[in-house]
Tab-separated table of C-alpha atoms in Angstrom:
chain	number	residue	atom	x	y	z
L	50	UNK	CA	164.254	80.399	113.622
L	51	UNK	CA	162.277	77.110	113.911
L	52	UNK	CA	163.662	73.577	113.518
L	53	UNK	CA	161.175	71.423	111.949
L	54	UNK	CA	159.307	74.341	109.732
L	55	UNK	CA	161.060	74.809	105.829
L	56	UNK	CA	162.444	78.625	106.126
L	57	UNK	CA	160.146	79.387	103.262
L	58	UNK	CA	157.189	78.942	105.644
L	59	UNK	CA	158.420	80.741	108.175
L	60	UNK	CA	159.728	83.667	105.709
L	61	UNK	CA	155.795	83.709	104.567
L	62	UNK	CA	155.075	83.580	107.845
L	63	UNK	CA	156.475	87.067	108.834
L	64	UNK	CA	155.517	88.183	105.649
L	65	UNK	CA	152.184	87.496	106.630
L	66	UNK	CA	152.026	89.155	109.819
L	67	UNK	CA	153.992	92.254	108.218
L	68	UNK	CA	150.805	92.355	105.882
L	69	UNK	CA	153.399	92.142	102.753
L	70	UNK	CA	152.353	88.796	101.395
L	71	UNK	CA	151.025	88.849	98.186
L	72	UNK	CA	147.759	86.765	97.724
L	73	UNK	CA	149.616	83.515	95.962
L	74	UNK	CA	151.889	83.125	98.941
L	75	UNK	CA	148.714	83.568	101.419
L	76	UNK	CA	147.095	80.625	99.653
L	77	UNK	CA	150.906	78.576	99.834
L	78	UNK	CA	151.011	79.308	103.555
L	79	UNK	CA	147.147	78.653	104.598
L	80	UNK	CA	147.614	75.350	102.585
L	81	UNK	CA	150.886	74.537	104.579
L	82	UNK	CA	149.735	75.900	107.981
L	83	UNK	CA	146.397	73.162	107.307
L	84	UNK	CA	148.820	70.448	106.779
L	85	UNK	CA	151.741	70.953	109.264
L	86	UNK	CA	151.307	70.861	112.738
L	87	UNK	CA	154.330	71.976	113.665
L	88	UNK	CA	153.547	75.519	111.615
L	89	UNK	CA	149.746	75.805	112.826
L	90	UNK	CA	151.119	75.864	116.356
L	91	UNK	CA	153.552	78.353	115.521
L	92	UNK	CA	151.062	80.251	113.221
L	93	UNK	CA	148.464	80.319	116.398
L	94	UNK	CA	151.430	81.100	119.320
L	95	UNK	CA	152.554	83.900	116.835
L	96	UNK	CA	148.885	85.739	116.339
L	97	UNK	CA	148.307	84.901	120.216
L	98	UNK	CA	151.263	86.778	120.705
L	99	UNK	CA	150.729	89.801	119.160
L	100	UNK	CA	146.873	89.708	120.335
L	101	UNK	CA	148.169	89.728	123.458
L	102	UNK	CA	151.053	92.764	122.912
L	103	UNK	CA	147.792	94.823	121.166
L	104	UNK	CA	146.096	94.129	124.393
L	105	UNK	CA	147.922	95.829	126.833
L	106	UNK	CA	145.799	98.646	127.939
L	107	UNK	CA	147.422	102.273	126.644
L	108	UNK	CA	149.084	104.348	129.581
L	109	UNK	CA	148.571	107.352	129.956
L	110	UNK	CA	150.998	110.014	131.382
L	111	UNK	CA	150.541	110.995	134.845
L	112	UNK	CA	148.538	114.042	136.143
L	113	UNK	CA	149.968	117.523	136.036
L	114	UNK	CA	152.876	116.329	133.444
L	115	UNK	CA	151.983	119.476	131.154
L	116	UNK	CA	152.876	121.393	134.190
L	117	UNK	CA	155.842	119.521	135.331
L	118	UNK	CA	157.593	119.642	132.325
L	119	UNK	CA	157.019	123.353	131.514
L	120	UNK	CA	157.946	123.800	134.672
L	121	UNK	CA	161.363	122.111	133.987
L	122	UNK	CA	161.812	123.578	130.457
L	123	UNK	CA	165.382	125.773	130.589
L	124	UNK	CA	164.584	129.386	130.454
L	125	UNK	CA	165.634	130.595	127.640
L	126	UNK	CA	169.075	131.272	127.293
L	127	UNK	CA	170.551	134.681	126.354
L	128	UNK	CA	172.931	133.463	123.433
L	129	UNK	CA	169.856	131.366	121.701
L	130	UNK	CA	167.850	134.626	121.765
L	131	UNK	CA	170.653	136.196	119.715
L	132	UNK	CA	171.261	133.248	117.664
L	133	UNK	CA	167.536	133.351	116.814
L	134	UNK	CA	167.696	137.016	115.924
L	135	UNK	CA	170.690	136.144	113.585
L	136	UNK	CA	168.546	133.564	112.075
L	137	UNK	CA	165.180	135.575	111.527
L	138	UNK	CA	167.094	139.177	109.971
L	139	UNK	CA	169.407	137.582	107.537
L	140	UNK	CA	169.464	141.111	106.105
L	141	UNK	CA	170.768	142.907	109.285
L	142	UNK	CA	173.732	141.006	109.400
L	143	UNK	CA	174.442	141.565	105.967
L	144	UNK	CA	174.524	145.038	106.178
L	145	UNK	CA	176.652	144.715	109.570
L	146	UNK	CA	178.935	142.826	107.835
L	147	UNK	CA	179.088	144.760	104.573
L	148	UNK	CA	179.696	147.820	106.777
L	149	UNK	CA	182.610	145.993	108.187
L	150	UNK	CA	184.143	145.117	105.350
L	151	UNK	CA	183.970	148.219	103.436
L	152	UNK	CA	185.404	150.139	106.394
L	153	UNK	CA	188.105	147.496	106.061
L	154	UNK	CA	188.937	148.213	102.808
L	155	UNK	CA	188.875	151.925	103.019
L	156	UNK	CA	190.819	151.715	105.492
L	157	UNK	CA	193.670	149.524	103.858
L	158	UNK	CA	192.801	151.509	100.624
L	159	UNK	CA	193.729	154.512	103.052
L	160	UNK	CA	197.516	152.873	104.100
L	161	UNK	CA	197.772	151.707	100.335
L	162	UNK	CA	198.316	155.093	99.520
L	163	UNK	CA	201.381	156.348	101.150
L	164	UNK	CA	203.211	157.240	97.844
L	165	UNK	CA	202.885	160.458	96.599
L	166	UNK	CA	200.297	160.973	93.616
L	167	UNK	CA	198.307	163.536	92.169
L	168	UNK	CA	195.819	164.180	89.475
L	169	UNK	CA	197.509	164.260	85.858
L	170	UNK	CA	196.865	167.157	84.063
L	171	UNK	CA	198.704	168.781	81.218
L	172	UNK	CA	199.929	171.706	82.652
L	173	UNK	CA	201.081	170.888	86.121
L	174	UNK	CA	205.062	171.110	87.343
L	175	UNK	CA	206.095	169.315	90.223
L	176	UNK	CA	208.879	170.346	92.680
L	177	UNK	CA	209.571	167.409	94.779
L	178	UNK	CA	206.937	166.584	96.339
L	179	UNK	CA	205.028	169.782	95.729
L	180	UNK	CA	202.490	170.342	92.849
L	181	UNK	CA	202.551	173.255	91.135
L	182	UNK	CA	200.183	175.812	88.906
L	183	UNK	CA	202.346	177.627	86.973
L	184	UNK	CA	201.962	181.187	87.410
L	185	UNK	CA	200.414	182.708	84.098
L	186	UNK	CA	199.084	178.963	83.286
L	187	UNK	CA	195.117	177.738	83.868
L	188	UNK	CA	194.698	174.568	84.630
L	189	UNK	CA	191.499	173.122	83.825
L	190	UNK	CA	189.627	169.964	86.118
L	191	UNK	CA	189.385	168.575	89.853
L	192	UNK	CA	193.138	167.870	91.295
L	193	UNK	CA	193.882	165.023	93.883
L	194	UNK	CA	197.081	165.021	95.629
L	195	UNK	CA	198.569	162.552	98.501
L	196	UNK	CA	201.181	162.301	100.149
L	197	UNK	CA	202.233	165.774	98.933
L	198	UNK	CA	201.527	169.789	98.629
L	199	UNK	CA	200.001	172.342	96.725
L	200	UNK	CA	200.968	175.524	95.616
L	201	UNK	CA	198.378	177.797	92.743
L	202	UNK	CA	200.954	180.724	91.050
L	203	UNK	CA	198.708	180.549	88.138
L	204	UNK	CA	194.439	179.722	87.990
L	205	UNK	CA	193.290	176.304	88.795
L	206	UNK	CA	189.583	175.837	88.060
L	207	UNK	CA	187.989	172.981	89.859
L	208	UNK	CA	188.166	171.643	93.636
L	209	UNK	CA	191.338	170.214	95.079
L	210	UNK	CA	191.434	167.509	97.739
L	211	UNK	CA	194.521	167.027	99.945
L	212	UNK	CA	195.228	163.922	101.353
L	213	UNK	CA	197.891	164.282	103.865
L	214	UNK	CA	199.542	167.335	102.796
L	215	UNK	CA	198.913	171.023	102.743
L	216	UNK	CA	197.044	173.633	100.557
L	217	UNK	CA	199.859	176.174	100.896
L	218	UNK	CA	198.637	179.688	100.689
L	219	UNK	CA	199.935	181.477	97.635
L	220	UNK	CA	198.985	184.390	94.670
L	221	UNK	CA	196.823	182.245	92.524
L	222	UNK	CA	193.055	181.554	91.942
L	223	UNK	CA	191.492	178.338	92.956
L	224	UNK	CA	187.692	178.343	91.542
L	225	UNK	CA	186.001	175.142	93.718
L	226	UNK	CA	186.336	173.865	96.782
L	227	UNK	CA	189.802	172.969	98.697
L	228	UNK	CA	189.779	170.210	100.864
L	229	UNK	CA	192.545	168.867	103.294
L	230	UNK	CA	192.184	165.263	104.966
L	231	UNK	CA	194.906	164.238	107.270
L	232	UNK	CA	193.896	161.437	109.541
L	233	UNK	CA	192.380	158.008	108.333
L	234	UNK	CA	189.306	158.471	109.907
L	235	UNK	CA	188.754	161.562	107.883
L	236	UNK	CA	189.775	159.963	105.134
L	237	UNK	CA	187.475	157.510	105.955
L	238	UNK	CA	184.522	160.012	106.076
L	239	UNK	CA	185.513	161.847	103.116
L	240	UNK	CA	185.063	158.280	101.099
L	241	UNK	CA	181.569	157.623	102.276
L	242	UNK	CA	180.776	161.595	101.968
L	243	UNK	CA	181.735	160.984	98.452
L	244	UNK	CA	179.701	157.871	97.713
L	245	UNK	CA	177.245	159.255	98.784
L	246	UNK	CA	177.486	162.577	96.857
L	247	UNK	CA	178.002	160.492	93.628
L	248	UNK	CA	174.975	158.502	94.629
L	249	UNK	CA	173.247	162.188	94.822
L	250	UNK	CA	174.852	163.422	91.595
L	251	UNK	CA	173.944	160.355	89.695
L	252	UNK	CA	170.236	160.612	91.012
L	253	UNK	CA	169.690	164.043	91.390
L	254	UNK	CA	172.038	165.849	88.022
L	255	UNK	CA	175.197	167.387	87.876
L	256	UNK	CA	174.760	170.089	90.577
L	257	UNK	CA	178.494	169.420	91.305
L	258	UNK	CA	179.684	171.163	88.587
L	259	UNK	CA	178.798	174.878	89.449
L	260	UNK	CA	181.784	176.657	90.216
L	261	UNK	CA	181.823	178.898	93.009
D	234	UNK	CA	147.187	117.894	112.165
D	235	UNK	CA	150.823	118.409	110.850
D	236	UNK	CA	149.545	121.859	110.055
D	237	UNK	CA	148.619	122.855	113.256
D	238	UNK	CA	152.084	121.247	114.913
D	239	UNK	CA	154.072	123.377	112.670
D	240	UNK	CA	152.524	126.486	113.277
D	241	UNK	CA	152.551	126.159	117.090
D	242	UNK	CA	156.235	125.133	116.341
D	243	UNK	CA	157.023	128.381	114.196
D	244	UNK	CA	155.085	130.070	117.564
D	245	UNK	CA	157.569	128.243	119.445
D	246	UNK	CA	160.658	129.000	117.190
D	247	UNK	CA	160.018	132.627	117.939
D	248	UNK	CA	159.952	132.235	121.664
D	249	UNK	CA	156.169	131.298	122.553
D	250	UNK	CA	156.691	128.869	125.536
D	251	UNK	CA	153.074	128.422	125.702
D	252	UNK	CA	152.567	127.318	122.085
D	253	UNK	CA	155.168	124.809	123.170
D	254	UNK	CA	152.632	123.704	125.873
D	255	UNK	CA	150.402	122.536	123.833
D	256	UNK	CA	152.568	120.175	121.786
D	257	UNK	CA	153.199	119.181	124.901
D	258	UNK	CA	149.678	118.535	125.587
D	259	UNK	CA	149.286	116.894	122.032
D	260	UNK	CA	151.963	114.387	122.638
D	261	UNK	CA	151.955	113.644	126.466
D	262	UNK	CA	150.121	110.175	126.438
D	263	UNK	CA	151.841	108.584	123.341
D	264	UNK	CA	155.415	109.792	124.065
D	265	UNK	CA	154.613	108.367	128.182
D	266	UNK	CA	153.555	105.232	126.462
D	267	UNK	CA	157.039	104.672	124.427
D	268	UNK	CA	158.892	105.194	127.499
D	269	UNK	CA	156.750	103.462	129.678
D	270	UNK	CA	156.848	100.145	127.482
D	271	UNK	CA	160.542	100.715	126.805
D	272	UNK	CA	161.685	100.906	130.403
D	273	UNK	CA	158.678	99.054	132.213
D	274	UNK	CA	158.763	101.526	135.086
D	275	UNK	CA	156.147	104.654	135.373
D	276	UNK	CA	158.972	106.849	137.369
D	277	UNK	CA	161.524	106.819	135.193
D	278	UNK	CA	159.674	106.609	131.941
D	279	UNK	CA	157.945	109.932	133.373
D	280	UNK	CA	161.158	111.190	133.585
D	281	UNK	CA	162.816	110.336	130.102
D	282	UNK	CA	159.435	111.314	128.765
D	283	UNK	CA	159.898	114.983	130.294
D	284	UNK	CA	163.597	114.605	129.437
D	285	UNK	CA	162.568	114.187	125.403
D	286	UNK	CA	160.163	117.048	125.271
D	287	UNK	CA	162.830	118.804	127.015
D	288	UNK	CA	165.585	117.954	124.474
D	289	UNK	CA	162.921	118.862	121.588
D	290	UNK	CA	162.563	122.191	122.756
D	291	UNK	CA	165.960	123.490	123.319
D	292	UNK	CA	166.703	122.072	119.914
D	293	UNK	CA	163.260	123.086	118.131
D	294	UNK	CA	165.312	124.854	115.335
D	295	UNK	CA	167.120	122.036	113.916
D	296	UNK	CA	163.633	120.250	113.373
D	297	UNK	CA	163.011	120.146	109.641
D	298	UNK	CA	159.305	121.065	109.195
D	299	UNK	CA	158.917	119.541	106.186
D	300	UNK	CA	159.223	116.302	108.360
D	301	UNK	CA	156.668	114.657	110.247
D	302	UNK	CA	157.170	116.249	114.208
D	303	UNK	CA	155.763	112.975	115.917
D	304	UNK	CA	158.766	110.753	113.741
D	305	UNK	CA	161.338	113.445	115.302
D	306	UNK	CA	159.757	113.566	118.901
D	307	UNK	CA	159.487	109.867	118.928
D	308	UNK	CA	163.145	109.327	117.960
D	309	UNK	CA	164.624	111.701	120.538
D	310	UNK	CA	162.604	109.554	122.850
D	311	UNK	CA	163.441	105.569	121.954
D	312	UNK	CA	166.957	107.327	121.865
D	313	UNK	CA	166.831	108.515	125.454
D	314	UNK	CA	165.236	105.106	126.474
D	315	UNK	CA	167.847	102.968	124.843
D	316	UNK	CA	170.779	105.322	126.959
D	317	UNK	CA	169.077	104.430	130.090
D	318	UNK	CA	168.448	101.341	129.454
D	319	UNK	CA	172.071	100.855	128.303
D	320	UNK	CA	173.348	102.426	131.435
D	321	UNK	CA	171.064	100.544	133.878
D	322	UNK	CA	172.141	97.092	132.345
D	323	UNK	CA	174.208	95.680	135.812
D	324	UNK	CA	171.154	96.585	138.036
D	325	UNK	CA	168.714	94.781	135.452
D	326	UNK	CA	170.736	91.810	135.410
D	327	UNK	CA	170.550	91.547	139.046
D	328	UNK	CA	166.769	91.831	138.949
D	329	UNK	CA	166.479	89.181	136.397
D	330	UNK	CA	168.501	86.954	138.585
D	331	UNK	CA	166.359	86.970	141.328
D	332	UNK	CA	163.028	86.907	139.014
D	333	UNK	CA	160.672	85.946	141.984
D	334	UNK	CA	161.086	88.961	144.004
D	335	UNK	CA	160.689	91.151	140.665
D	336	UNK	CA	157.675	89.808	140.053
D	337	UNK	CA	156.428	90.150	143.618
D	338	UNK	CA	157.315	93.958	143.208
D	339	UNK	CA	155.064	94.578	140.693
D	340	UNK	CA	152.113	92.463	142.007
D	341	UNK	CA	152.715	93.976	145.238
D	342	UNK	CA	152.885	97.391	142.626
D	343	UNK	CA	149.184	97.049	141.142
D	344	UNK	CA	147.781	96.199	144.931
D	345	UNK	CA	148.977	99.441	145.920
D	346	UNK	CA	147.471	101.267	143.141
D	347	UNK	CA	143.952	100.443	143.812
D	348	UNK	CA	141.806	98.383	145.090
D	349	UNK	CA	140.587	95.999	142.025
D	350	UNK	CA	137.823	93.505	141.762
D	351	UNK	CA	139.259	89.937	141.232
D	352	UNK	CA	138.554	89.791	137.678
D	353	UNK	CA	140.115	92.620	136.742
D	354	UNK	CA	143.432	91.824	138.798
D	355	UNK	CA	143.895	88.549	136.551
D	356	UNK	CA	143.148	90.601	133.315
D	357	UNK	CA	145.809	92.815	134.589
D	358	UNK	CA	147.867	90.000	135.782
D	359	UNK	CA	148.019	88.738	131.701
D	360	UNK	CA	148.768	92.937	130.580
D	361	UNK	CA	151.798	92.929	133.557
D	362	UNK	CA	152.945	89.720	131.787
D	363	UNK	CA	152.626	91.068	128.465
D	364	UNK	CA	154.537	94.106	130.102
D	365	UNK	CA	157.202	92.197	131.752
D	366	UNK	CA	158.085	90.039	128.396
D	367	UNK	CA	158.884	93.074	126.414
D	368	UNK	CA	160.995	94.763	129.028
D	369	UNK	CA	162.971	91.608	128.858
D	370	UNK	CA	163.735	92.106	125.149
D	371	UNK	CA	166.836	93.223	124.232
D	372	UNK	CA	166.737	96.881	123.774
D	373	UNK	CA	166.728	96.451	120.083
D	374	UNK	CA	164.081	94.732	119.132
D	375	UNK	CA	162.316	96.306	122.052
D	376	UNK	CA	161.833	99.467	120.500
D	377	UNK	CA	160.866	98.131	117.248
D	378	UNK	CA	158.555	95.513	118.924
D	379	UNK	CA	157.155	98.722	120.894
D	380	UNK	CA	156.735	100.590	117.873
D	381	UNK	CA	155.049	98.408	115.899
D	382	UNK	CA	152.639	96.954	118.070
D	383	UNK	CA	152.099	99.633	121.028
D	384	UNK	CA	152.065	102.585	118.966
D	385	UNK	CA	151.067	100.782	115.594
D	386	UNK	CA	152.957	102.893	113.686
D	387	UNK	CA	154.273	101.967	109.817
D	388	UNK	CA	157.202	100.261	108.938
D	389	UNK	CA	158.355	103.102	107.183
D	390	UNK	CA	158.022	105.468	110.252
D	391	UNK	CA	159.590	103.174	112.369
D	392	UNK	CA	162.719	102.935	110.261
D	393	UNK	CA	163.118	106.722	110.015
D	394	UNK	CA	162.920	107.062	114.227
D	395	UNK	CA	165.310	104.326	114.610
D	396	UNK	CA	167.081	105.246	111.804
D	397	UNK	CA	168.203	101.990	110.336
D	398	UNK	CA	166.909	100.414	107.059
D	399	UNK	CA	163.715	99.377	106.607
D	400	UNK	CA	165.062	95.402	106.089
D	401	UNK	CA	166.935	95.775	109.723
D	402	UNK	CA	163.352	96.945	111.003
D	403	UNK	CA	161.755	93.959	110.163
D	404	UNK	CA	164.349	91.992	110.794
D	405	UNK	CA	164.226	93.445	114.148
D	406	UNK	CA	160.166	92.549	114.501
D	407	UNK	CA	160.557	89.552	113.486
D	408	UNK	CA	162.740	88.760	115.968
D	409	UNK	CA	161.584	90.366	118.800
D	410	UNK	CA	158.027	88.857	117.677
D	411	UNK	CA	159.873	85.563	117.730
D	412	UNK	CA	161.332	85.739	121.491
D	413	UNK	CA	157.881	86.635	122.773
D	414	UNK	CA	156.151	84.018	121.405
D	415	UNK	CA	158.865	81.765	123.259
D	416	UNK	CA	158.471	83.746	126.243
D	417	UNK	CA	154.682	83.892	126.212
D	418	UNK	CA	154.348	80.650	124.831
D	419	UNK	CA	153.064	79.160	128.305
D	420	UNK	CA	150.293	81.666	129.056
């Protein structure tokens, strides 16, 4: 930066005025600054200059600028107030989107299950794509079917759930509850009606069990 | 201090326009004074200064309050400054062509101000000067120079507003120190 000055001066120069010199260097410099014209002039324009950038008097902003720029703040727009509600209940958008996703899978759980299926149990005959009790025979535990009907001859003791097909009306004994779902929002009720109930059962003891 | 701005900024977060007012209120004279040194011109510096606190408070939320709010506020500012006076750069070089008249605008400026005894006119003529000098930096070391020596702030502050390294800051000083004492060395 200067001509006739060694850069080392003029590196402890800046140094200086950054207040980063360290106290041997000081001594080097005020020792070199005594002897070198060139430098003291330098030295002195340097110091005058930034006495005279300290100087100028602080501004201060103009009347009524609170005011102004209140004034010219954006009101607040609709889809930050929503964004901000996203950001302060975490939780309610979790549960939004857990409710959407388990609906989703229900749902798909729901068209899954187009093949006919029914509970196993050891006494059960099937006739195409009916199940049936046997007359004379009792079959013991809760019976699922989809896709496919039901017909008691015999004593079935537990509850029977339907899923698109039929409970078809016949001479034998069904000791629980029959249910028939045939759309996939019903199917979709019946799921959470059960969760729930096993939450209940779980909590609350096995009052599922009691026959009618 | 820092306390106090981040809980009028949580007020603010949550939709409180007049917490907002009072950073506002906080920061008016300081955040004017970066703008004003930076562009040299009360209008528009009013202007980018409103512009900043503007900016900050549409984007309040992506301030990181473990951070210092001035260092943020501050950087949004120099930021807006350097834009305009990116953008302004033909008209400016016409001005500095014709350097009389310029200065004759801002004499004639202070006269219309206020009346001022004598004495204080020349103090003021040495502080337009000063003024004038630093507006002819280039933006760069302007901000820095600004920075350092208007708003006296750290090194290490300045670095983090203009984001660059702290060895470009002072680089930057140093420089900027070095054209004013060219410029000023006559005074």
């Amino acid at each position: 930066m200067m001509n006739a000055c060694p850069e080392k001066v003029i590196r402890m120069m800046d140094d200086y005025l950054d207040g980063e010199i360290s106290p041997s260097e000081e001594k080097e410099l005020k020792d070199y600054v005594q002897s070198c014209s060139d430098c003291r002039k330098i030295y002195q324009e340097l110091t005058k200059t930034i006495a005279f950038v300290q100087s100028a008097s602080h501004v201060q902003a103009p009347p009524g600028f609170v005011q102004k720029t209140m004034a010219s703040l954006p009101k607040e727009p609709q889809r930050a107030g929503i964004k901000r509600f996203m950001r302060h209940h975490p939780l309610f958008i979790a549960a939004a989107l857990f409710v959407l996703l388990m609906s989703a899978a229900m749902m798909s759980s729901f068209s899954d299950d187009q093949q006919f299926s029914f509970t196993k149990q050891p006494n059960l005959v099937v006739e195409g794509e009916t199940v049936v009790v046997p007359a004379g025979e009792t079959v013991v535990g809760n019976l699922t079917i989809r896709n496919g009907d039901l017909r008691v001859d015999g004593e079935l003791e537990g509850n029977v759930t339907i899923v698109n097909g039929q409970y078809m009306a016949s001479s034998g004994v069904i000791n629980g509850e029959v249910e028939e779902i045939d759309q996939a929002f019903e199917w979709l009720w019946y799921t959470i009606k059960g969760t729930f109930r096993d939450a209940v059962s779980f909590f609350g003891g096995n009052d599922q069990s009691i026959d009618k | 201090m820092d306390a106090l701005v981040n809980k009028r900024i949580k007020r603010v977060m949550k939709g409180d326009q007049d917490a907002f007012a009072e950073i506002v209120e906080l920061y008016q004279h300081q955040l004017f004074q970066i703008c004003y040194r930076m562009l040299g011109n009360r209008h528009e510096a009013e202007d980018i200064a409103q512009e900043a606190f503007t900016r900050a408070y549409v984007n309040i939320h992506t301030f990181d309050q473990s951070r210092k709010f001035s260092t943020w506020l501050y950087r949004i500012a120099t930021n807006l400054c350097i834009d305009r006076i990116r953008k302004k750069k033909p008209d400016f070089h016409l001005d500095a062509e014709v350097r009389g008249t310029e200065g004759l605008n801002m004499y004639s400026k202070i006269a219309n101000d206020e009346e001022l005894p004598e004495e204080e006119l020349m103090r003021m003529e040495v502080q337009e000067r000063v003024q004038y000098e630093i507006s002819r930096l280039p933006d760069k070391y302007r901000a820095a120079i600004v920075l350092k020596y208007l708003e006296e702030l750290p090194l290490a502050e300045i670095s983090e507003i203009l984001d660059l390294p702290l060895g470009t800051v002072k680089t930057r000083i140093h420089r900027g120190r070095e054209a004013l004492r060219k410029q000023l060395s006559n005074l």
